[in-house]
């Protein structure tokens, strides 16, 4: 089963919202996965298939240890359509 981690600076508001959107998008796409949210400091120590990050967090030094192929960077963390497009692209789904 795939594992997604949504991370932000503090691991509270925005990462929770993004994780809920990830769950929604994966359900729409018929993909079973484990989804959690975290602050970026702890996320780098967790093993996941994909890390969903806002642009501000994705550009920080804190994520330098994460394989770039596992990172999904969102320009607008509120855009479910952007999230869906990027997940489909990352998972090679038409």
XYZ file of N, CA, C and O in Angstrom:
376
model
N 0.843 -1.182 0.000
C 0.000 0.000 0.000
C 0.887 1.244 0.000
O 1.880 1.302 0.720
N 0.500 2.216 -0.803
C 1.249 3.459 -0.867
C 1.057 4.267 0.411
O 0.032 4.169 1.073
N 2.069 5.076 0.709
C 1.983 5.963 1.871
C 2.317 7.380 1.428
O 3.345 7.614 0.788
N 1.440 8.314 1.777
C 1.630 9.730 1.495
C 1.740 10.482 2.811
O 0.975 10.208 3.747
N 2.659 11.440 2.869
C 2.757 12.332 4.022
C 2.624 13.760 3.519
O 3.362 14.185 2.628
N 1.663 14.479 4.078
C 1.517 15.912 3.812
C 2.238 16.627 4.946
O 1.990 16.338 6.122
N 3.140 17.529 4.602
C 3.923 18.191 5.639
C 3.928 19.702 5.454
O 3.897 20.208 4.340
N 3.969 20.386 6.589
C 4.104 21.838 6.594
C 5.060 22.205 7.725
O 5.616 21.320 8.380
N 5.231 23.472 7.958
C 6.177 23.921 8.971
C 5.862 23.442 10.371
O 6.745 22.982 11.091
N 4.602 23.511 10.775
C 4.249 23.148 12.148
C 3.502 21.823 12.276
O 3.334 21.310 13.363
N 3.031 21.269 11.157
C 2.334 19.981 11.202
C 0.900 20.075 11.668
O 0.299 19.083 12.048
N 0.334 21.276 11.636
C -1.030 21.452 12.127
C -1.990 21.774 10.988
O -2.431 20.894 10.280
N -2.316 23.015 10.795
C -3.381 23.422 9.886
C -3.228 23.026 8.442
O -4.031 22.259 7.903
N -2.215 23.545 7.762
C -2.144 23.312 6.316
C -1.846 21.858 5.973
O -2.396 21.329 5.013
N -1.011 21.198 6.743
C -0.724 19.794 6.423
C -1.948 18.912 6.664
O -2.177 17.954 5.929
N -2.749 19.239 7.658
C -3.988 18.491 7.907
C -4.943 18.672 6.732
O -5.509 17.707 6.219
N -5.093 19.920 6.288
C -5.989 20.208 5.169
C -5.515 19.499 3.897
O -6.307 18.877 3.194
N -4.215 19.556 3.629
C -3.680 18.904 2.436
C -3.846 17.391 2.545
O -4.208 16.730 1.567
N -3.624 16.818 3.719
C -3.783 15.360 3.874
C -5.227 14.942 3.615
O -5.479 13.894 3.019
N -6.178 15.769 4.041
C -7.585 15.456 3.779
C -7.867 15.523 2.279
O -8.591 14.679 1.737
N -7.271 16.490 1.597
C -7.440 16.594 0.145
C -6.755 15.429 -0.579
O -7.279 14.928 -1.572
N -5.600 14.997 -0.092
C -4.922 13.841 -0.685
C -5.818 12.613 -0.570
O -6.005 11.868 -1.535
N -6.399 12.398 0.611
C -7.306 11.270 0.818
C -8.476 11.338 -0.160
O -8.842 10.329 -0.777
N -9.047 12.520 -0.320
C -10.176 12.717 -1.231
C -9.787 12.401 -2.673
O -10.490 11.672 -3.376
N -8.653 12.915 -3.118
C -8.197 12.703 -4.496
C -7.895 11.225 -4.740
O -8.291 10.660 -5.762
N -7.212 10.590 -3.806
C -6.880 9.171 -3.979
C -8.147 8.322 -4.051
O -8.222 7.383 -4.845
N -9.135 8.667 -3.245
C -10.404 7.940 -3.279
C -11.068 8.100 -4.646
O -11.548 7.129 -5.234
N -11.070 9.332 -5.175
C -11.637 9.588 -6.506
C -10.916 8.779 -7.585
O -11.525 8.350 -8.555
N -9.614 8.600 -7.405
C -8.815 7.868 -8.388
C -8.835 6.363 -8.151
O -8.251 5.602 -8.923
N -9.492 5.930 -7.074
C -9.573 4.502 -6.770
C -8.272 3.905 -6.264
O -8.006 2.727 -6.469
N -7.477 4.724 -5.577
C -6.179 4.275 -5.071
C -6.240 4.168 -3.553
O -6.570 5.130 -2.867
N -5.914 2.992 -3.044
C -5.844 2.796 -1.605
C -4.463 3.205 -1.125
O -3.456 2.778 -1.681
N -4.432 4.048 -0.105
C -3.152 4.502 0.429
C -3.330 4.958 1.865
O -4.427 5.314 2.293
N -2.238 4.946 2.577
C -2.202 5.507 3.924
C -1.783 6.963 3.776
O -0.832 7.270 3.051
N -2.498 7.858 4.436
C -2.195 9.291 4.353
C -2.086 9.845 5.760
O -2.938 9.590 6.605
N -1.019 10.587 6.017
C -0.885 11.246 7.312
C -0.317 12.640 7.116
O 0.161 12.975 6.038
N -0.379 13.434 8.168
C 0.202 14.772 8.095
C 1.232 14.915 9.204
O 1.185 14.209 10.208
N 2.174 15.826 8.979
C 3.297 15.958 9.895
C 3.951 17.321 9.712
O 3.755 17.977 8.691
N 4.739 17.710 10.688
C 5.594 18.870 10.485
C 6.807 18.382 9.689
O 7.145 17.198 9.702
N 7.434 19.275 8.966
C 8.522 18.881 8.064
C 9.713 18.308 8.820
O 10.382 17.401 8.322
N 9.974 18.766 10.027
C 11.119 18.259 10.808
C 11.000 16.765 11.068
O 11.984 16.042 11.016
N 9.794 16.301 11.355
C 9.577 14.876 11.610
C 9.313 14.091 10.329
O 9.618 12.904 10.253
N 8.746 14.737 9.332
C 8.413 14.036 8.081
C 9.649 13.455 7.412
O 9.582 12.369 6.831
N 10.768 14.155 7.503
C 11.982 13.662 6.837
C 12.483 12.363 7.443
O 13.239 11.635 6.803
N 12.055 12.051 8.660
C 12.473 10.809 9.315
C 11.469 9.678 9.125
O 11.688 8.556 9.566
N 10.342 9.975 8.476
C 9.316 8.960 8.240
C 9.470 8.414 6.828
O 9.797 9.145 5.907
N 9.237 7.144 6.689
C 9.337 6.515 5.375
C 7.997 6.615 4.660
O 6.984 6.171 5.184
N 7.997 7.229 3.484
C 6.770 7.359 2.700
C 7.118 7.207 1.231
O 8.267 7.398 0.822
N 6.105 6.865 0.441
C 6.300 6.795 -1.003
C 6.305 8.187 -1.608
O 7.030 8.464 -2.557
N 5.457 9.079 -1.037
C 5.346 10.445 -1.549
C 5.142 11.428 -0.406
O 4.449 11.134 0.568
N 5.758 12.597 -0.557
C 5.636 13.693 0.386
C 4.974 14.852 -0.348
O 5.479 15.296 -1.381
N 3.853 15.330 0.160
C 3.129 16.429 -0.467
C 3.430 17.692 0.334
O 3.126 17.767 1.532
N 4.035 18.657 -0.353
C 4.526 19.859 0.321
C 4.098 21.111 -0.426
O 4.031 21.117 -1.654
N 3.863 22.168 0.334
C 3.675 23.472 -0.280
C 5.011 23.954 -0.799
O 6.079 23.518 -0.334
N 4.972 24.860 -1.744
C 6.200 25.370 -2.361
C 7.182 25.911 -1.325
O 8.382 25.676 -1.411
N 6.670 26.643 -0.325
C 7.547 27.233 0.688
C 8.340 26.168 1.444
O 9.534 26.317 1.677
N 7.685 25.078 1.796
C 8.356 23.998 2.528
C 9.263 23.201 1.598
O 10.367 22.815 1.976
N 8.826 22.971 0.376
C 9.614 22.180 -0.582
C 10.938 22.849 -0.915
O 11.898 22.170 -1.278
N 11.008 24.152 -0.776
C 12.234 24.882 -1.090
C 13.149 25.031 0.117
O 14.241 25.573 -0.001
N 12.733 24.523 1.273
C 13.548 24.669 2.482
C 14.646 23.602 2.549
O 14.549 22.541 1.936
N 15.681 23.909 3.292
C 16.787 22.960 3.466
C 16.346 21.711 4.208
O 16.958 20.665 4.075
N 15.279 21.806 4.959
C 14.808 20.672 5.763
C 14.473 19.453 4.918
O 14.541 18.323 5.395
N 14.130 19.647 3.650
C 13.732 18.522 2.805
C 14.862 18.001 1.922
O 14.658 17.122 1.106
N 16.054 18.511 2.123
C 17.170 18.123 1.254
C 17.503 16.633 1.322
O 18.068 16.081 0.380
N 17.114 15.966 2.411
C 17.411 14.539 2.536
C 16.348 13.646 1.883
O 16.526 12.435 1.788
N 15.228 14.237 1.424
C 14.159 13.457 0.801
C 14.448 13.322 -0.696
O 14.798 14.293 -1.357
N 14.297 12.122 -1.209
C 14.449 11.859 -2.639
C 13.496 12.773 -3.414
O 12.285 12.748 -3.196
N 14.032 13.573 -4.300
C 13.231 14.553 -5.060
C 12.118 13.881 -5.875
O 11.096 14.493 -6.150
N 12.300 12.634 -6.271
C 11.277 11.912 -7.029
C 10.047 11.570 -6.177
O 9.012 11.196 -6.708
N 10.199 11.688 -4.863
C 9.095 11.379 -3.951
C 8.321 12.622 -3.536
O 7.329 12.533 -2.840
N 8.766 13.797 -3.968
C 8.142 15.049 -3.533
C 7.128 15.545 -4.559
O 7.412 15.609 -5.753
N 5.948 15.863 -4.063
C 4.903 16.515 -4.867
C 4.791 17.925 -4.311
O 4.384 18.117 -3.161
N 5.183 18.906 -5.116
C 5.181 20.300 -4.678
C 3.948 21.020 -5.203
O 3.682 21.004 -6.403
N 3.226 21.652 -4.296
C 2.024 22.390 -4.658
C 2.304 23.889 -4.656
O 2.835 24.419 -3.683
N 1.942 24.547 -5.742
C 2.041 26.009 -5.794
C 0.927 26.627 -4.953
O 1.118 27.651 -4.324
N -0.243 25.991 -4.967
C -1.408 26.476 -4.223
C -1.958 25.313 -3.410
O -2.618 24.428 -3.965
N -1.715 25.301 -2.129
C -2.141 24.167 -1.299
C -3.652 24.050 -1.191
O -4.164 23.034 -0.746
N -4.378 25.084 -1.606
C -5.841 25.035 -1.567
C -6.443 24.427 -2.824
O -7.624 24.100 -2.852
N -5.641 24.254 -3.868
C -6.154 23.766 -5.149
C -6.202 22.239 -5.201
O -5.175 21.573 -5.357
N -7.410 21.701 -5.095
C -7.585 20.256 -5.193
C -7.261 19.796 -6.620
O -6.705 18.714 -6.813
N -7.580 20.612 -7.614
C -7.295 20.244 -9.000
C -5.792 20.136 -9.247
O -5.329 19.200 -9.888
N -5.014 21.073 -8.731
C -3.555 20.996 -8.871
C -3.040 19.733 -8.193
O -2.208 19.011 -8.750
N -3.531 19.452 -7.007
C -3.132 18.250 -6.282
C -3.455 17.005 -7.095
O -2.607 16.122 -7.265
N -4.661 16.936 -7.623
C -5.081 15.777 -8.412
C -4.189 15.617 -9.649
O -3.730 14.508 -9.947
N -3.948 16.703 -10.353
C -3.097 16.653 -11.547
C -1.699 16.160 -11.213
O -1.133 15.332 -11.931
N -1.153 16.640 -10.109
C 0.226 16.262 -9.746
C 0.304 14.823 -9.247
O 1.296 14.142 -9.516
N -0.706 14.368 -8.541
C -0.714 12.960 -8.117
C -0.822 12.054 -9.346
O -0.108 11.060 -9.454
N -1.719 12.410 -10.255
C -1.866 11.607 -11.485
C -0.554 11.584 -12.267
O -0.154 10.532 -12.779
N 0.108 12.707 -12.356
C 1.385 12.772 -13.065
C 2.434 11.899 -12.381
O 3.146 11.117 -13.013
N 2.522 12.012 -11.051
C 3.527 11.274 -10.293
C 3.287 9.762 -10.379
O 4.224 8.981 -10.479
N 2.006 9.364 -10.383
C 1.673 7.935 -10.430
C 1.454 7.429 -11.865
O 1.069 6.282 -12.054
N 1.699 8.304 -12.829
C 1.549 7.955 -14.258
C 0.150 7.445 -14.571
O -0.032 6.398 -15.202
N -0.857 8.205 -14.125
C -2.265 7.867 -14.375
C -2.790 8.831 -15.408
O -2.568 10.035 -15.322
N -3.503 8.299 -16.388
C -4.089 9.150 -17.434
C -5.259 9.919 -16.906
O -6.062 9.490 -16.180
